[in-house]
C-alpha positions as a printed Julia matrix, in Angstrom:
785×3 Matrix{Float64}:
 -44.94   -74.31   -29.51
 -48.37   -73.23   -30.65
 -51.43   -73.26   -28.31
 -53.99   -75.94   -28.92
 -56.58   -73.32   -30.06
 -54.16   -72.18   -32.82
 -53.53   -75.8    -33.87
 -57.3    -76.46   -34.0
 -57.81   -73.34   -36.14
 -55.04   -74.38   -38.53
 -56.48   -77.81   -38.9
 -59.92   -76.4    -39.5
 -58.56   -73.99   -42.11
 -56.81   -76.9    -43.85
 -60.03   -78.93   -44.0
 -61.96   -75.94   -45.37
 -59.27   -75.29   -47.94
 -59.27   -78.91   -49.09
 -63.04   -78.85   -49.33
 -62.94   -75.62   -51.42
 -60.38   -77.25   -53.7
 -62.68   -80.18   -54.29
 -65.68   -77.88   -54.84
 -63.47   -75.87   -57.3
 -62.59   -79.13   -59.18
 -66.22   -80.13   -59.44
 -67.13   -76.59   -60.43
 -64.32   -76.7    -62.99
 -65.73   -79.85   -64.58
 -69.09   -78.2    -64.89
 -67.78   -74.85   -66.08
 -65.53   -76.64   -68.5
 -68.44   -78.52   -70.0
 -70.28   -75.21   -70.4
 -67.21   -73.52   -71.89
 -66.55   -76.3    -74.29
 -69.98   -75.92   -75.83
 -69.17   -72.35   -76.81
 -65.52   -72.51   -77.87
 -64.09   -73.67   -81.15
 -62.33   -76.95   -80.62
 -59.03   -77.77   -82.22
 -59.51   -81.1    -83.96
 -56.81   -83.75   -83.58
 -54.68   -84.55   -86.58
 -52.99   -87.8    -87.65
 -49.64   -87.99   -85.87
 -46.38   -89.14   -87.36
 -45.35   -86.07   -89.39
 -44.37   -82.71   -87.97
 -45.69   -79.35   -89.28
 -43.79   -78.06   -92.32
 -44.6    -74.32   -91.76
 -45.21   -72.06   -88.76
 -48.64   -71.08   -90.1
 -49.7    -74.74   -89.51
 -49.02   -74.46   -85.76
 -52.55   -73.15   -85.25
 -53.68   -76.75   -85.85
 -51.66   -78.1    -82.89
 -54.07   -80.0    -80.65
 -51.68   -81.53   -78.03
 -48.87   -79.23   -76.82
 -46.05   -79.63   -74.33
 -44.53   -76.45   -72.8
 -41.11   -77.05   -71.3
 -39.94   -74.49   -68.81
 -36.21   -74.35   -68.28
 -34.56   -73.55   -64.97
 -33.65   -69.99   -66.07
 -37.35   -69.34   -66.95
 -38.73   -70.63   -63.65
 -36.14   -69.36   -61.22
 -35.14   -65.84   -60.18
 -31.92   -64.22   -61.17
 -30.38   -64.96   -57.7
 -31.26   -68.67   -58.2
 -33.12   -68.8    -54.86
 -36.83   -68.79   -55.39
 -39.21   -68.68   -58.3
 -39.83   -65.94   -60.87
 -43.52   -65.55   -59.9
 -44.46   -62.93   -62.51
 -43.13   -65.0    -65.32
 -44.82   -68.13   -64.06
 -48.1    -66.27   -63.72
 -48.08   -65.06   -67.31
 -47.08   -68.55   -68.56
 -49.89   -70.15   -66.59
 -52.35   -67.66   -68.06
 -51.36   -68.51   -71.6
 -51.48   -72.22   -70.97
 -54.91   -71.85   -69.45
 -56.08   -69.86   -72.46
 -54.98   -72.49   -74.87
 -56.48   -75.25   -72.58
 -59.8    -73.5    -72.62
 -59.65   -73.31   -76.44
 -59.94   -77.13   -76.44
 -56.24   -77.99   -76.72
 -54.51   -80.53   -74.55
 -51.72   -78.9    -72.63
 -48.88   -80.45   -70.66
 -46.06   -78.71   -68.76
 -42.57   -80.02   -68.15
 -41.11   -77.87   -65.42
 -37.91   -77.18   -63.63
 -37.69   -75.19   -60.41
 -38.03   -77.68   -57.57
 -34.26   -77.33   -56.69
 -34.4    -73.47   -56.66
 -37.63   -73.44   -54.62
 -36.19   -75.99   -52.15
 -32.91   -74.05   -51.92
 -34.9    -70.94   -50.88
 -36.84   -72.92   -48.23
 -33.88   -74.73   -46.77
 -31.81   -71.52   -46.59
 -34.61   -69.86   -44.74
 -34.9    -72.78   -42.32
 -31.08   -72.84   -41.74
 -31.0    -69.11   -41.08
 -33.97   -69.31   -38.75
 -32.4    -72.29   -36.88
 -28.99   -70.57   -36.57
 -30.53   -67.34   -35.34
 -32.47   -69.22   -32.58
 -29.38   -71.13   -31.44
 -27.22   -68.02   -31.5
 -29.78   -66.09   -29.47
 -30.03   -68.9    -26.88
 -26.17   -69.2    -26.69
 -25.43   -65.47   -26.37
 -28.57   -64.29   -24.69
 -28.89   -61.67   -27.32
 -31.0    -61.75   -30.46
 -28.23   -60.77   -32.88
 -27.41   -62.23   -36.26
 -23.71   -62.37   -37.05
 -21.19   -64.64   -38.53
 -23.78   -67.05   -39.9
 -22.44   -69.6    -42.41
 -24.88   -71.39   -44.75
 -23.65   -74.83   -45.69
 -23.55   -76.02   -49.31
 -27.02   -77.44   -50.0
 -27.22   -80.79   -51.79
 -29.39   -80.6    -54.91
 -31.46   -83.77   -54.08
 -32.36   -82.41   -50.7
 -33.38   -79.1    -52.26
 -35.54   -80.89   -54.77
 -37.25   -82.94   -52.1
 -37.95   -79.81   -50.04
 -39.06   -77.73   -53.05
 -41.24   -80.06   -55.12
 -44.4    -79.85   -53.01
 -44.2    -76.08   -52.83
 -43.68   -75.85   -56.57
 -46.7    -77.98   -57.24
 -48.79   -76.09   -54.71
 -47.94   -72.85   -56.54
 -48.96   -74.22   -59.98
 -52.22   -75.55   -58.42
 -52.98   -72.2    -56.89
 -52.32   -70.34   -60.19
 -54.3    -72.68   -62.43
 -57.22   -72.63   -59.99
 -57.72   -69.0    -60.84
 -58.71   -70.13   -64.34
 -60.85   -73.07   -63.14
 -58.32   -75.59   -64.4
 -57.22   -78.63   -62.44
 -53.65   -79.89   -62.39
 -51.92   -83.14   -61.61
 -48.34   -83.8    -60.61
 -46.22   -86.5    -62.22
 -42.55   -87.26   -61.19
 -40.54   -89.49   -63.49
 -37.08   -90.98   -63.83
 -35.3    -92.69   -66.71
 -36.65   -96.07   -65.59
 -40.22   -94.91   -66.03
 -39.56   -94.82   -69.84
 -37.24   -97.76   -70.2
 -39.27  -100.24   -68.14
 -42.06  -101.38   -70.52
 -44.67  -101.84   -67.77
 -43.92   -98.44   -66.13
 -43.91   -96.8    -69.56
 -47.4    -98.16   -70.33
 -48.61   -97.07   -66.9
 -47.25   -93.53   -67.41
 -48.76   -93.33   -70.9
 -52.21   -94.47   -69.58
 -52.11   -92.01   -66.73
 -51.33   -89.06   -68.98
 -54.0    -90.0    -71.48
 -56.61   -90.35   -68.72
 -55.62   -86.9    -67.29
 -55.85   -85.27   -70.74
 -59.26   -86.94   -71.27
 -60.46   -85.38   -68.06
 -59.26   -81.91   -69.22
 -56.55   -81.79   -66.55
 -53.1    -80.21   -67.18
 -50.33   -82.7    -66.22
 -47.27   -81.04   -64.71
 -44.3    -83.27   -65.18
 -40.78   -83.07   -63.64
 -37.83   -85.35   -63.19
 -37.78   -86.85   -59.66
 -34.65   -84.99   -58.74
 -34.79   -86.28   -55.18
 -33.96   -89.8    -56.3
 -32.65   -89.5    -59.82
 -28.87   -90.41   -60.26
 -26.52   -87.53   -61.33
 -26.27   -87.14   -65.18
 -23.51   -88.9    -67.0
 -21.36   -86.1    -68.48
 -20.94   -87.5    -71.96
 -24.1    -89.61   -72.29
 -25.89   -88.92   -75.53
 -29.2    -89.56   -77.22
 -29.41   -93.13   -78.28
 -31.38   -93.53   -81.5
 -34.99   -93.09   -82.43
 -36.51   -95.5    -79.93
 -34.45   -94.69   -76.91
 -33.44   -91.37   -75.41
 -31.53   -90.92   -72.21
 -33.54   -88.82   -69.66
 -30.75   -86.76   -68.19
 -32.45   -83.32   -67.99
 -35.83   -81.75   -68.72
 -35.01   -81.15   -72.37
 -34.59   -84.84   -73.06
 -37.6    -85.55   -70.76
 -39.81   -83.2    -72.78
 -38.65   -84.71   -76.06
 -39.28   -88.23   -74.87
 -42.66   -87.27   -73.47
 -43.62   -85.49   -76.72
 -42.88   -88.53   -78.83
 -44.45   -90.95   -76.31
 -47.68   -89.0    -76.21
 -47.75   -88.14   -79.96
 -47.62   -84.43   -79.25
 -48.11   -81.99   -82.06
 -45.93   -79.18   -80.69
 -43.16   -78.91   -78.11
 -42.38   -75.39   -76.91
 -39.06   -75.19   -75.12
 -38.72   -71.94   -73.27
 -35.16   -70.86   -72.26
 -33.31   -67.62   -71.47
 -32.31   -66.93   -75.17
 -34.4    -65.92   -78.14
 -33.66   -69.17   -79.88
 -30.89   -70.88   -81.67
 -28.08   -68.72   -83.03
 -25.44   -69.46   -85.68
 -22.75   -68.57   -83.12
 -22.79   -67.92   -79.41
 -25.46   -65.25   -78.49
 -23.92   -61.91   -77.65
 -21.1    -62.13   -80.13
 -21.01   -59.49   -82.85
 -21.98   -61.65   -85.81
 -24.5    -63.88   -84.03
 -27.71   -64.24   -85.98
 -30.96   -65.82   -84.78
 -31.84   -68.87   -86.82
 -35.49   -68.66   -87.88
 -35.82   -72.23   -89.2
 -33.47   -75.07   -88.25
 -33.29   -78.25   -90.32
 -31.78   -81.65   -89.55
 -28.22   -81.69   -90.85
 -27.62   -78.05   -90.0
 -25.81   -78.83   -86.72
 -22.4    -78.38   -88.33
 -23.22   -74.76   -89.29
 -23.57   -73.47   -85.72
 -21.24   -72.9    -82.75
 -22.61   -73.55   -79.22
 -21.86   -71.16   -76.36
 -21.87   -71.79   -72.62
 -24.63   -73.36   -70.65
 -27.41   -71.44   -68.91
 -26.67   -69.87   -65.54
 -28.79   -72.59   -63.91
 -29.8    -76.14   -64.91
 -27.75   -78.94   -66.31
 -28.63   -78.69   -70.04
 -27.11   -76.32   -72.61
 -28.23   -75.27   -76.06
 -26.5    -78.29   -77.55
 -28.67   -80.57   -75.4
 -31.8    -78.65   -76.41
 -30.96   -78.99   -80.15
 -30.32   -82.75   -79.83
 -33.56   -83.26   -77.87
 -35.48   -81.13   -80.38
 -34.14   -83.04   -83.37
 -35.03   -86.34   -81.64
 -38.57   -85.13   -81.03
 -38.83   -83.86   -84.64
 -37.74   -87.23   -85.91
 -40.58   -88.73   -83.87
 -43.2    -86.47   -85.58
 -43.4    -83.61   -83.11
 -42.79   -79.93   -84.2
 -40.42   -78.0    -81.92
 -39.79   -74.33   -81.18
 -37.06   -73.06   -78.89
 -37.88   -69.51   -77.68
 -37.21   -66.98   -74.88
 -39.38   -67.3    -71.82
 -37.57   -64.64   -69.74
 -37.81   -61.48   -71.82
 -40.38   -59.19   -70.06
 -41.36   -57.64   -73.47
 -42.62   -61.04   -74.86
 -43.14   -63.32   -71.84
 -46.77   -62.46   -71.56
 -47.64   -63.73   -75.02
 -44.71   -65.87   -76.23
 -46.6    -69.17   -76.07
 -49.84   -67.87   -77.71
 -47.83   -66.05   -80.37
 -46.07   -69.35   -81.24
 -49.34   -71.23   -81.54
 -50.71   -68.44   -83.72
 -47.85   -69.02   -86.12
 -45.93   -65.83   -85.47
 -42.2    -65.71   -86.06
 -40.94   -66.31   -82.57
 -37.83   -68.27   -81.6
 -36.3    -71.04   -83.73
 -38.69   -73.4    -85.54
 -37.42   -76.92   -86.25
 -38.69   -78.26   -89.59
 -37.97   -81.29   -91.73
 -39.12   -79.5    -94.86
 -36.49   -77.22   -96.3
 -37.93   -74.62   -98.74
 -36.65   -74.59  -102.29
 -35.83   -70.89  -102.17
 -34.1    -68.57   -99.68
 -35.64   -67.36   -96.48
 -36.92   -63.83   -96.31
 -33.93   -62.83   -94.22
 -31.68   -64.23   -96.9
 -33.63   -62.4    -99.52
 -33.34   -59.12   -97.67
 -29.5    -59.63   -97.44
 -29.31   -60.38  -101.14
 -31.42   -57.26  -101.93
 -29.27   -55.02   -99.74
 -26.08   -56.24  -101.28
 -27.31   -55.94  -104.91
 -28.98   -52.61  -104.04
 -25.67   -51.08  -103.09
 -24.37   -51.96  -106.6
 -27.53   -50.61  -108.14
 -26.98   -47.29  -106.3
 -23.49   -47.09  -107.66
 -24.6    -47.4   -111.31
 -24.57   -44.35  -113.54
 -28.01   -42.59  -113.78
 -28.06   -43.53  -117.5
 -27.62   -47.18  -116.61
 -30.56   -47.12  -114.17
 -32.61   -45.43  -116.86
 -31.75   -48.26  -119.25
 -33.04   -50.85  -116.81
 -36.39   -48.96  -116.41
 -36.74   -48.57  -120.22
 -36.05   -52.31  -120.65
 -38.8    -53.05  -118.11
 -41.26   -50.81  -119.98
 -40.41   -52.69  -123.21
 -40.98   -56.04  -121.52
 -44.38   -54.98  -120.28
 -45.4    -54.35  -123.94
 -43.66   -57.35  -125.47
 -44.89   -59.87  -122.84
 -48.37   -58.39  -122.72
 -50.2    -61.65  -123.55
 -48.29   -63.69  -120.93
 -49.11   -61.04  -118.29
 -52.75   -60.89  -119.17
 -53.03   -64.69  -119.21
 -51.57   -64.91  -115.72
 -53.91   -62.16  -114.6
 -56.94   -64.01  -116.0
 -55.97   -67.05  -113.83
 -55.98   -64.81  -110.76
 -59.27   -63.23  -111.77
 -60.96   -66.56  -112.36
 -59.72   -67.94  -109.02
 -60.82   -64.77  -107.11
 -64.21   -64.87  -108.7
 -64.73   -68.61  -108.02
 -63.71   -68.41  -104.4
 -65.78   -65.2   -103.89
 -63.43   -63.96  -101.09
 -62.72   -60.59  -102.66
 -65.1    -57.62  -102.66
 -65.89   -55.94  -106.04
 -63.49   -53.0   -105.4
 -60.63   -55.44  -104.77
 -61.48   -57.44  -107.89
 -61.44   -54.19  -109.94
 -57.99   -53.44  -108.51
 -56.8    -56.97  -109.3
 -57.71   -56.71  -113.07
 -55.17   -55.75  -115.69
 -55.84   -54.69  -119.25
 -53.96   -53.67  -122.36
 -54.67   -50.02  -121.61
 -53.33   -50.34  -118.06
 -50.07   -52.02  -119.32
 -49.68   -49.28  -121.97
 -50.08   -46.54  -119.33
 -47.64   -48.36  -117.12
 -45.07   -48.47  -119.94
 -45.48   -44.75  -120.7
 -45.08   -43.88  -117.03
 -41.98   -45.92  -116.71
 -40.4    -44.22  -119.7
 -41.13   -40.87  -118.09
 -39.5    -42.1   -114.94
 -36.44   -43.3   -116.8
 -35.84   -39.72  -117.99
 -36.31   -38.18  -114.55
 -34.07   -40.87  -112.92
 -31.02   -39.29  -114.53
 -31.31   -36.54  -111.96
 -31.7    -38.48  -108.72
 -29.09   -40.35  -106.81
 -25.93   -38.25  -106.12
 -27.55   -34.94  -106.92
 -26.01   -32.03  -105.09
 -28.67   -30.11  -103.24
 -26.45   -27.59  -101.46
 -22.82   -26.47  -101.33
 -21.37   -24.42   -98.57
 -17.83   -23.04   -97.94
 -17.5    -23.56   -94.22
 -14.05   -21.95   -94.2
 -11.12   -21.54   -96.5
 -10.3    -24.97   -98.19
 -13.25   -26.6    -96.21
 -16.35   -27.29   -98.28
 -19.6    -29.04   -97.42
 -22.09   -30.64   -99.76
 -25.51   -32.1    -99.18
 -26.32   -34.86  -101.71
 -29.2    -37.25  -102.41
 -28.75   -40.89  -101.57
 -31.0    -43.99  -101.4
 -32.88   -44.79   -98.26
 -31.66   -48.45   -98.25
 -34.01   -51.43   -98.2
 -37.69   -50.76   -98.88
 -40.45   -53.12   -97.98
 -43.65   -52.61  -100.02
 -46.75   -54.58   -99.0
 -49.59   -54.34  -101.41
 -53.07   -55.88  -101.87
 -54.71   -56.95  -105.13
 -53.08   -54.38  -107.49
 -50.41   -56.19  -109.48
 -49.65   -53.05  -111.5
 -48.12   -51.75  -108.29
 -45.2    -54.14  -108.67
 -43.61   -52.63  -111.88
 -44.33   -49.11  -110.69
 -42.66   -49.53  -107.32
 -39.87   -51.55  -108.87
 -39.11   -48.8   -111.33
 -39.05   -46.23  -108.54
 -36.67   -48.36  -106.56
 -34.42   -48.74  -109.51
 -34.48   -44.98  -110.2
 -33.69   -44.07  -106.64
 -31.05   -46.83  -106.18
 -32.96   -48.59  -103.45
 -33.12   -52.33  -102.7
 -36.71   -53.56  -102.63
 -38.57   -56.36  -100.89
 -42.11   -56.91  -102.32
 -44.93   -58.72  -100.49
 -48.06   -59.05  -102.66
 -51.43   -60.58  -101.92
 -51.86   -64.24  -102.73
 -54.92   -63.31  -104.86
 -52.45   -61.87  -107.43
 -49.78   -64.49  -107.1
 -49.63   -65.58  -110.76
 -49.56   -62.01  -112.06
 -47.02   -60.89  -109.48
 -44.75   -63.79  -110.33
 -44.42   -63.0   -114.03
 -44.09   -59.25  -113.44
 -41.28   -59.96  -110.97
 -39.57   -62.23  -113.48
 -39.67   -59.43  -116.03
 -38.28   -56.98  -113.49
 -35.38   -59.23  -112.69
 -34.8    -59.73  -116.44
 -34.46   -55.93  -116.88
 -32.16   -55.69  -113.83
 -29.88   -58.41  -115.11
 -28.72   -56.2   -118.03
 -26.38   -54.52  -115.49
 -26.01   -57.53  -113.14
 -28.26   -56.44  -110.23
 -31.14   -58.94  -110.58
 -31.16   -59.58  -106.78
 -31.88   -55.99  -105.88
 -35.62   -56.55  -106.11
 -37.03   -59.62  -104.28
 -40.58   -60.95  -104.22
 -41.53   -62.65  -100.94
 -43.24   -65.89  -101.89
 -42.87   -67.76   -98.63
 -45.57   -67.92   -95.97
 -44.39   -64.86   -94.14
 -46.94   -63.02   -92.15
 -47.0    -59.22   -92.5
 -46.36   -58.86   -88.79
 -43.23   -61.05   -89.02
 -41.88   -58.9    -91.92
 -42.41   -55.82   -89.77
 -40.1    -57.26   -87.14
 -37.05   -57.11   -89.47
 -36.1    -53.73   -88.07
 -32.34   -54.36   -88.43
 -32.7    -55.18   -92.14
 -35.5    -52.93   -93.5
 -35.31   -49.16   -93.53
 -38.82   -48.12   -94.65
 -42.22   -49.88   -95.06
 -44.71   -48.63   -97.63
 -48.17   -50.21   -97.51
 -50.4    -50.16  -100.57
 -53.83   -51.29   -99.8
 -56.82   -50.92   -97.49
 -56.92   -48.63   -94.5
 -57.05   -51.76   -92.31
 -53.8    -53.07   -93.88
 -52.13   -49.72   -93.27
 -53.27   -49.66   -89.6
 -52.11   -53.2    -89.03
 -48.65   -52.41   -90.42
 -48.35   -49.14   -88.42
 -49.13   -51.14   -85.25
 -46.77   -53.98   -86.12
 -43.82   -51.93   -87.34
 -42.65   -50.52   -83.99
 -39.05   -50.08   -85.1
 -39.38   -49.27   -88.81
 -40.81   -46.02   -90.3
 -44.08   -46.48   -92.24
 -45.01   -44.25   -95.26
 -48.68   -44.41   -96.03
 -52.17   -43.1    -95.48
 -54.83   -44.49   -93.17
 -57.86   -43.88   -95.42
 -58.79   -42.09   -98.6
 -61.83   -40.07   -97.37
 -61.86   -37.45  -100.05
 -64.37   -34.53  -100.08
 -65.78   -32.38  -102.89
 -67.37   -29.14  -101.67
 -69.85   -27.49  -104.1
 -69.93   -23.84  -103.16
 -72.9    -21.48  -103.61
 -71.0    -19.8   -106.47
 -70.24   -23.01  -108.31
 -70.7    -23.42  -112.09
 -73.55   -25.73  -112.99
 -71.38   -27.54  -115.61
 -68.51   -28.05  -113.22
 -70.76   -29.07  -110.36
 -72.29   -31.76  -112.53
 -68.97   -33.43  -113.13
 -69.08   -36.81  -111.33
 -65.6    -37.93  -112.42
 -64.41   -37.8   -108.82
 -66.77   -40.59  -107.84
 -67.53   -42.59  -110.9
 -64.24   -42.76  -112.92
 -62.76   -45.38  -110.67
 -64.65   -45.69  -107.31
 -62.23   -48.29  -105.84
 -59.32   -45.79  -105.95
 -58.17   -44.08  -102.75
 -58.51   -40.64  -104.49
 -62.21   -41.13  -105.34
 -64.77   -38.85  -103.71
 -66.49   -40.33  -100.62
 -68.4    -37.28   -99.25
 -70.09   -34.55  -101.31
 -70.6    -31.33   -99.36
 -73.36   -29.05  -100.67
 -73.84   -25.37   -99.71
 -77.24   -24.95   -98.07
 -78.29   -22.24  -100.66
 -78.2    -24.91  -103.44
 -80.84   -27.04  -101.79
 -84.11   -27.17  -103.76
 -82.47   -25.53  -106.83
 -82.06   -27.01  -110.29
 -78.28   -27.4   -109.62
 -78.92   -29.68  -106.68
 -81.68   -31.66  -108.46
 -79.41   -32.25  -111.44
 -76.54   -33.44  -109.24
 -78.78   -35.98  -107.52
 -80.32   -37.15  -110.82
 -76.85   -37.58  -112.37
 -75.55   -39.69  -109.39
 -78.62   -41.84  -109.64
 -78.1    -42.28  -113.42
 -74.52   -43.47  -112.63
 -76.1    -45.89  -110.07
 -74.33   -44.25  -107.15
 -75.94   -45.22  -103.8
 -76.48   -42.07  -101.7
 -76.23   -41.91   -97.91
 -77.51   -38.84   -96.11
 -75.53   -36.96   -93.58
 -77.41   -35.88   -90.36
 -78.13   -32.3    -91.57
 -79.03   -33.34   -95.09
 -81.43   -35.93   -93.68
 -83.17   -33.23   -91.57
 -84.08   -31.21   -94.68
 -85.82   -34.21   -96.33
 -89.17   -35.82   -95.82
 -88.07   -38.99   -97.49
 -84.36   -39.21   -97.32
 -81.88   -41.91   -98.35
 -80.49   -44.12   -95.62
 -78.75   -42.02   -92.99
 -75.02   -42.49   -92.87
 -73.63   -44.54   -89.97
 -70.4    -42.59   -89.92
 -69.15   -39.5    -91.65
 -65.63   -41.11   -91.71
 -66.44   -43.83   -94.25
 -64.3    -44.85   -97.21
 -66.78   -46.73   -99.45
 -64.49   -47.7   -102.24
 -67.53   -48.33  -104.49
 -70.4    -46.57  -106.2
 -71.57   -45.13  -102.88
 -71.13   -41.7   -101.32
 -72.39   -39.51   -98.45
 -74.08   -36.18   -99.07
 -74.01   -33.54   -96.35
 -75.13   -29.89   -96.13
 -72.92   -27.01   -94.9
 -73.71   -23.29   -94.33
 -70.53   -21.9    -95.64
 -67.01   -22.51   -97.07
 -65.63   -22.24   -93.56
 -68.01   -24.89   -92.3
 -66.96   -27.14   -95.21
 -63.34   -26.66   -94.14
 -64.18   -27.5    -90.52
 -66.07   -30.61   -91.65
 -63.08   -31.8    -93.72
 -60.72   -31.3    -90.87
 -62.95   -33.19   -88.56
 -63.88   -36.17   -90.78
 -61.33   -36.19   -93.53
 -58.18   -38.23   -93.83
 -55.82   -35.44   -95.21
 -55.75   -37.17   -98.57
 -57.39   -35.08  -101.32
 -60.13   -32.45  -101.05
 -61.77   -30.3   -103.74
 -63.78   -27.04  -103.97
 -66.01   -26.24  -106.9
 -66.66   -22.51  -107.18
 -66.31   -19.51  -109.48
 -65.43   -17.27  -106.57
 -61.62   -16.87  -106.7
 -61.34   -15.41  -103.16
 -63.38   -18.3   -101.71
 -61.31   -20.79  -103.64
 -58.0    -19.41  -102.37
 -59.16   -19.36   -98.83
 -60.13   -23.02   -99.22
 -56.81   -23.95  -100.79
 -54.89   -22.2    -98.01
 -57.02   -23.49   -95.07
 -57.52   -27.14   -95.94
 -54.66   -29.1    -94.43
 -54.54   -32.08   -96.79
 -51.76   -33.57   -98.87
 -53.69   -32.53  -102.09
 -56.1    -29.6   -102.39
 -57.81   -28.83  -105.76
 -60.01   -26.11  -107.21
 -62.5    -26.98  -109.99
 -60.64   -30.27  -110.75
 -61.39   -33.9   -110.1
 -59.94   -35.52  -106.99
 -58.76   -38.33  -109.28
 -55.83   -36.17  -110.4
 -54.11   -37.05  -107.09
 -51.77   -39.5   -108.71
 -48.03   -39.78  -109.42
 -48.42   -40.48  -113.07
 -50.84   -37.59  -113.55
 -48.56   -35.24  -111.59
 -45.72   -36.14  -113.94
 -43.81   -38.27  -111.42
 -43.84   -41.25  -113.85
 -44.98   -43.58  -111.12
 -45.73   -43.54  -107.38
 -45.27   -45.89  -104.43
 -48.47   -44.51  -102.92
 -49.98   -41.34  -101.43
 -48.72   -40.27   -98.07
 -50.83   -38.27   -95.62
 -47.96   -37.96   -93.17
 -46.53   -34.58   -92.23
 -42.89   -35.44   -92.38
 -40.67   -36.55   -95.28
 -42.71   -37.08   -98.48
 -46.39   -36.0    -98.65
 -49.05   -36.54  -101.31
 -48.17   -38.85  -104.31
 -44.73   -40.23  -103.5
 -42.46   -40.61  -106.49
 -38.77   -40.65  -107.0
 -37.99   -37.73  -104.6
 -39.83   -39.41  -101.78
 -37.48   -42.44  -101.92
 -34.33   -40.45  -101.52
 -32.72   -39.13   -98.38
 -29.54   -37.03   -97.93
 -26.06   -37.2    -96.6
 -23.49   -34.58   -95.87
 -20.0    -34.69   -97.38
 -17.17   -32.54   -95.95
 -13.89   -32.03   -97.85
 -11.02   -30.52   -95.88
  -7.22   -30.43   -95.65
  -6.55   -31.65   -92.15
  -8.9    -29.18   -90.4
  -9.68   -29.67   -86.73
 -12.38   -28.08   -84.55
  -9.66   -26.68   -82.32
  -8.55   -24.4    -85.31
 -11.88   -22.61   -85.01
 -11.91   -22.06   -81.16
 -11.35   -18.6    -79.7
  -7.66   -19.17   -79.54
  -7.59   -20.76   -83.0
  -6.29   -19.38   -86.21
  -9.42   -19.92   -88.37
 -12.9    -18.48   -88.59
 -16.16   -19.95   -89.97
 -17.37   -18.37   -93.24
 -20.54   -20.41   -94.05
 -20.8    -19.03   -97.68
 -23.26   -20.71  -100.04
 -21.63   -21.89  -103.25
 -23.8    -22.08  -106.46
 -24.74   -25.58  -107.48
 -24.35   -26.12  -111.21
 -27.52   -27.47  -113.02
 -27.48   -31.23  -113.1
 -24.5    -31.42  -110.76
 -23.71   -34.85  -109.46
 -21.29   -36.01  -106.91
């Protein structure tokens, strides 16, 4: 029994708390009005048709988030998973403050009530036992089976108080609504419920809805959904579906304890997550057991989801318990990322990207088993098609160019990369024919032979990497180059080109598949034409073995961040330097090919380093005049600017890749200072020294740690075709595997083959009868396994 003073203090605290809550709600309305003037509202859309693609989910205005029992409750089923709830509330609040209308359908009252009642029973038993025995000891306590309705009655208020406290942290008001089946099937009650929810949403309040488990009758075991207009509310899945249709919701997110819907029970060896589920696909899946808590299983979720989909609401079933994704699962879904299973009424005409990858892998294995001469025939056929179908290719390219120019979304360097010409196609064909010759010495080549012991020989041979994903921007000529390299190296290939080159890419891919079909492997190279985001492709870590980005430094960085489980072969930027030494030849120093031949290329010069002794000399003046004649915009480095009274605009950063007729000029005191500058500001792509001093040149070539280092030669030579590789998938600045222009060799890996006659390791132990020899055996020229 508490003293009166304590009771008075509790009552006063309660009044103050209620007052603060009302102040918070008033403050919320004011702050919300202020916030809503600054945020970008999501405009409502006509209801009646669900979204056809994930990318459209960004337009969702009204969203229901359904939290399953396994999401809300702890693993011991007594109490709530507070960390998960907190992250979910944060995401819902974020979307609410973006101008969306959020509703939550929640479980958890039974679990929360079970925790409270167990605590009360334990406390009561301990008091009685202490009074009976005279000792405050806890032993032999038995907790009775707790009836679910009593638990729900005891837990609902606490559950709602928790939600209210959490949402208050984000200045968002909540409202509790408890419903039963009758509230939807009685017309007057249904209208009242509908009116209440609309009014709450109008006031920017988040309704939190739950079935009234304290009074609801137990579910009928075999009751089913009953048509379009009627759905039996037997769990929170059916409640969420009915609510979504009733309120004309754009998106229903059903969070459970699995990643989504699988084609067979999750956890089985062959179970695959279904990315998109269509009505009529129910027969293609096998349902597993129900969740550890709750009364609904995956079958109930699917039926409820299809019912909501038929009513015009898009649905996604996703995992709300995985600690790796819980903190952003809801916002990721709304952003259109590939999370969980997306229910769609629109079935694409072609295969999904997962199916394309499987097709490519299967055909790629057949491609790798072809004779080298057969792969060479395919590449030569592609080279011939590029020449024969030249007009069709250029017509398609003109469509892309006209659209890009009209829309004005591409910078001039990207438009230059998008453009194809007869000369480019001819160069492509020549490079492919070169590659066809070199491809005869690729897959299956023996690199090393070793006699481990008598009658035990070991070989190291070249093999394909597997499935490659090449993501490229603007440059459609990349498609036949990379395709030819994949064919030569026996790799399957998945291509993702920019939509700005869609017409050109489409015809080039058709020609590639036409060439592949001469040996029955047309599916080995696939062009991703669906609305797949790059980040989603980077998540296919169990299907793709290597990602090669071809594009801007921003694209490469995005892919490197997204591809957490797949190796990425690429360079971050092409910040190439040309250092003009004090002993440079005037004629060679005046060569501006590195900058002006093709300024959009990644191997074009971006920074010109000038030895200090050349300042105010005819050599320096002629270099500046020539750059200006070529209309190159000059930016001054800090030291260069300090030497001039009227200098060009000072550079903002010495780590800039201009990709256009612009460059930076900086002054250095020596070759060593030039090397230090390159190491500090360069990107390890291509760097050049211009000098007649052989000793200085050799020091530069040895000290500069870049993939390509040249002496008295244009940086534009850093190219697979010019190096004689026939073609390249790109230039790598990495320090493992391939480096520099990556051609055929860079797309091969190795495996070890051991041939014995029943040898065992025990034979080579101290007590064994055999000894290791490890003798190298000569590899015959052109030897293939």
